[in-house]
Tab-separated table of C-alpha atoms in Angstrom:
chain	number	residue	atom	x	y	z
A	95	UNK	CA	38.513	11.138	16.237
A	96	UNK	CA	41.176	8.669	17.286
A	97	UNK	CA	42.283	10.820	20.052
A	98	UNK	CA	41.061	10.287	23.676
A	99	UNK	CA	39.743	12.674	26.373
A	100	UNK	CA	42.749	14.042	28.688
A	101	UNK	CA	42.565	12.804	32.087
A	102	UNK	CA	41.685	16.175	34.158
A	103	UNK	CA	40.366	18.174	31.013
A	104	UNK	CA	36.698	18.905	31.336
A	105	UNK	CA	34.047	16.939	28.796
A	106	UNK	CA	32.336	19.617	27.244
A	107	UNK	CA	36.004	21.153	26.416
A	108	UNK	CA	37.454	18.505	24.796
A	109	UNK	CA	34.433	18.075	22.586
A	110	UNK	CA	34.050	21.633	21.790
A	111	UNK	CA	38.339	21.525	21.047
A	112	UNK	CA	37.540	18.355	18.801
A	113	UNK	CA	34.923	20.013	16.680
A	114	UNK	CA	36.739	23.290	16.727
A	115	UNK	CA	39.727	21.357	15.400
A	116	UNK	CA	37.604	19.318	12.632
A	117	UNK	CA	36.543	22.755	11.274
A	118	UNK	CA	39.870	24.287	10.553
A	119	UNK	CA	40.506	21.347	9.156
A	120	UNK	CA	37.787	21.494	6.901
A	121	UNK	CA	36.263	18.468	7.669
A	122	UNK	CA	32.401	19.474	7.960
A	123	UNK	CA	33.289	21.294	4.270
A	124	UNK	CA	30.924	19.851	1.319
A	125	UNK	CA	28.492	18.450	3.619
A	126	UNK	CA	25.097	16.886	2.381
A	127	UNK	CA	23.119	19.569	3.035
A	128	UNK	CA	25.611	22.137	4.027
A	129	UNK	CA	23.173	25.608	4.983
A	130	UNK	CA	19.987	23.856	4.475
A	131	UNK	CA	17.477	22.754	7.065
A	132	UNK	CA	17.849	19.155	8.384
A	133	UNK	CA	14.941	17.317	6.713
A	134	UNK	CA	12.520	15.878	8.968
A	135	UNK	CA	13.873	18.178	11.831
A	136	UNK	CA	9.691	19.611	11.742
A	137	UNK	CA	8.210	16.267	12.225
A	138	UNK	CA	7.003	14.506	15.341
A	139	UNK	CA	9.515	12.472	17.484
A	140	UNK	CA	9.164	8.730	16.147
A	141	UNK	CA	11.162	5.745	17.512
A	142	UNK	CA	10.972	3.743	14.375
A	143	UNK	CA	12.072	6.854	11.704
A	144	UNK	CA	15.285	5.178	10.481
A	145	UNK	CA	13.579	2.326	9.856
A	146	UNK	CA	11.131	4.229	8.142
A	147	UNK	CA	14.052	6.050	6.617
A	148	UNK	CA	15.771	3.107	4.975
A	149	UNK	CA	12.258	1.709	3.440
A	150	UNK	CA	11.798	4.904	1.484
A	151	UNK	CA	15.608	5.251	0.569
A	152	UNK	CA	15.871	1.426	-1.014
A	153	UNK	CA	12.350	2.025	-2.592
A	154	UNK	CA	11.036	-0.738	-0.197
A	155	UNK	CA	7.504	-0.814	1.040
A	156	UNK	CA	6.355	-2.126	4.597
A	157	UNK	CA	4.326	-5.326	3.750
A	158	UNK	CA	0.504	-4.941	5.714
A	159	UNK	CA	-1.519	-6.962	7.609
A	160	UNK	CA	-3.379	-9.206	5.553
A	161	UNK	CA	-6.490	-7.895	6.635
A	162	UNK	CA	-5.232	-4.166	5.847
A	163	UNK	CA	-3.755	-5.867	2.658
A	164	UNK	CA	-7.166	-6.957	1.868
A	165	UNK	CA	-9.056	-3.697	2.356
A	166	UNK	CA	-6.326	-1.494	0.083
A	167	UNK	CA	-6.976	-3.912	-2.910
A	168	UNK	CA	-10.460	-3.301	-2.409
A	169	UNK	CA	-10.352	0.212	-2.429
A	170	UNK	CA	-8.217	0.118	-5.953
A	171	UNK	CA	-10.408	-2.334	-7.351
A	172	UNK	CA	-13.352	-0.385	-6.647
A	173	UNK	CA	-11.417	3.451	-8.379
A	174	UNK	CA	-10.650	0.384	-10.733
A	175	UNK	CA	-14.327	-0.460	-11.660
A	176	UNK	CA	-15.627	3.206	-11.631
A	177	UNK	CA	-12.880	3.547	-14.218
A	178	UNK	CA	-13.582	0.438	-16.487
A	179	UNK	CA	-13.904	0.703	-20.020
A	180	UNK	CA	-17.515	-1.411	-19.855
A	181	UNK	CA	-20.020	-2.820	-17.861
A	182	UNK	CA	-18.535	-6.008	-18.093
A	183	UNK	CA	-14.876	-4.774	-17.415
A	184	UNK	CA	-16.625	-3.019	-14.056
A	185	UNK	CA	-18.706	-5.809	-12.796
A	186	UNK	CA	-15.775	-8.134	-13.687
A	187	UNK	CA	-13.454	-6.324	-11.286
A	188	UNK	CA	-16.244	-6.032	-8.600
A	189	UNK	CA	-16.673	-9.636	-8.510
A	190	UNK	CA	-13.100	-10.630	-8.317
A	191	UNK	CA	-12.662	-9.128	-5.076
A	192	UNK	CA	-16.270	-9.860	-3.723
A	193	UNK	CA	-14.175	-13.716	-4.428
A	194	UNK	CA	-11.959	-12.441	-2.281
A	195	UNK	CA	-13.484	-10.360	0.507
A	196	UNK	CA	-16.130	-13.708	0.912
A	197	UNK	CA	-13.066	-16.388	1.161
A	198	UNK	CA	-11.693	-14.066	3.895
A	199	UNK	CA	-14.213	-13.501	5.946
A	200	UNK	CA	-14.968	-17.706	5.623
A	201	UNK	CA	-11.375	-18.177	6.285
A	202	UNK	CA	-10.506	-15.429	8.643
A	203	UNK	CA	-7.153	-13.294	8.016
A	204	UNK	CA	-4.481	-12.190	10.610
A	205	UNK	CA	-4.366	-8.484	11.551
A	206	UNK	CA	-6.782	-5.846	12.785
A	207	UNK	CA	-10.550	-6.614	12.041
A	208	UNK	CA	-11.530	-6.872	8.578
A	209	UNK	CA	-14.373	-4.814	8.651
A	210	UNK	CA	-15.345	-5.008	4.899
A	211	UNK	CA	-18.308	-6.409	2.890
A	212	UNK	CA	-18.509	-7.987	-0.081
A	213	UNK	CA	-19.647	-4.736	-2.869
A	214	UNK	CA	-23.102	-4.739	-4.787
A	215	UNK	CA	-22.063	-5.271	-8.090
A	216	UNK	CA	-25.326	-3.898	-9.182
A	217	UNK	CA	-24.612	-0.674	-7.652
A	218	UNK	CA	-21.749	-0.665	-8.318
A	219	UNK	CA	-22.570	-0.590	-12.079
A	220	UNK	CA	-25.516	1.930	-12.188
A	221	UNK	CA	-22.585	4.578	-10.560
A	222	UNK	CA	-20.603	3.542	-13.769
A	223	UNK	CA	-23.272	4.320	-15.984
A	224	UNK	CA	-24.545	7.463	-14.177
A	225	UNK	CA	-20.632	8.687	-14.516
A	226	UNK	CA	-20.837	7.776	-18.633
A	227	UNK	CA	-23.825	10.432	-19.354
């Protein structure tokens, strides 16, 4: 829309002329989503959604707190133990991020509290054998 507003011509009228105009023209024709819902249109109001938006379009993810960092790699290494091939392979993985989950709590991370304890790799290995009978 290059054109401006006419002095003395009501808002709403103009705009309602200028889209009028733009669809005899044809210009809302082969839309993205012509007749379909707008997606998203169901979800709660958030400030930050384009932002949001343009991480999941460019395949980006939002990089976490360490701390939060910290407690998602624990949760796949533990799925990651129960899952090992062997005992060794599960009480391996367990104590590869107890070495972790001990040098940050000596060390302290940034981010919301940690909130996580080193696992029992002995445990941790009688659920892997109770799963394998």
């Amino acid at each position: 829309m290059t054109e401006r507003k006419p002095l003395g011509m009501p808002f709403e009228s103009w705009v309602d002329r200028q889209i009028r105009e733009a669809e005899e023209r044809g210009a809302f024709d082969d839309l993205p989503c012509a007749g379909k819902p707008i997606p998203g249109l169901d979800r709660p109001h958030d400030d930050m959604w384009w932002i949001k938006q343009k991480v999941e379009s460019e395949g980006l993810s939002m990089p976490l707190p360490p701390t939060l960092a910290l407690r998602k790699e624990a949760e796949e290494a533990l799925a990651q133990a129960r899952g090992a091939r062997s005992e060794t392979e599960a009480r391996r993985i367990v104590e590869e991020i107890n070495q972790k989950i001990r040098e940050a709590i000596r060390t302290g991370l940034s981010g919301p509290p940690l909130n996580l304890m080193p696992f029992d790799a002995d445990e941790i290995v009688s659920e892997w054998r109770q799963a394998r009978k």
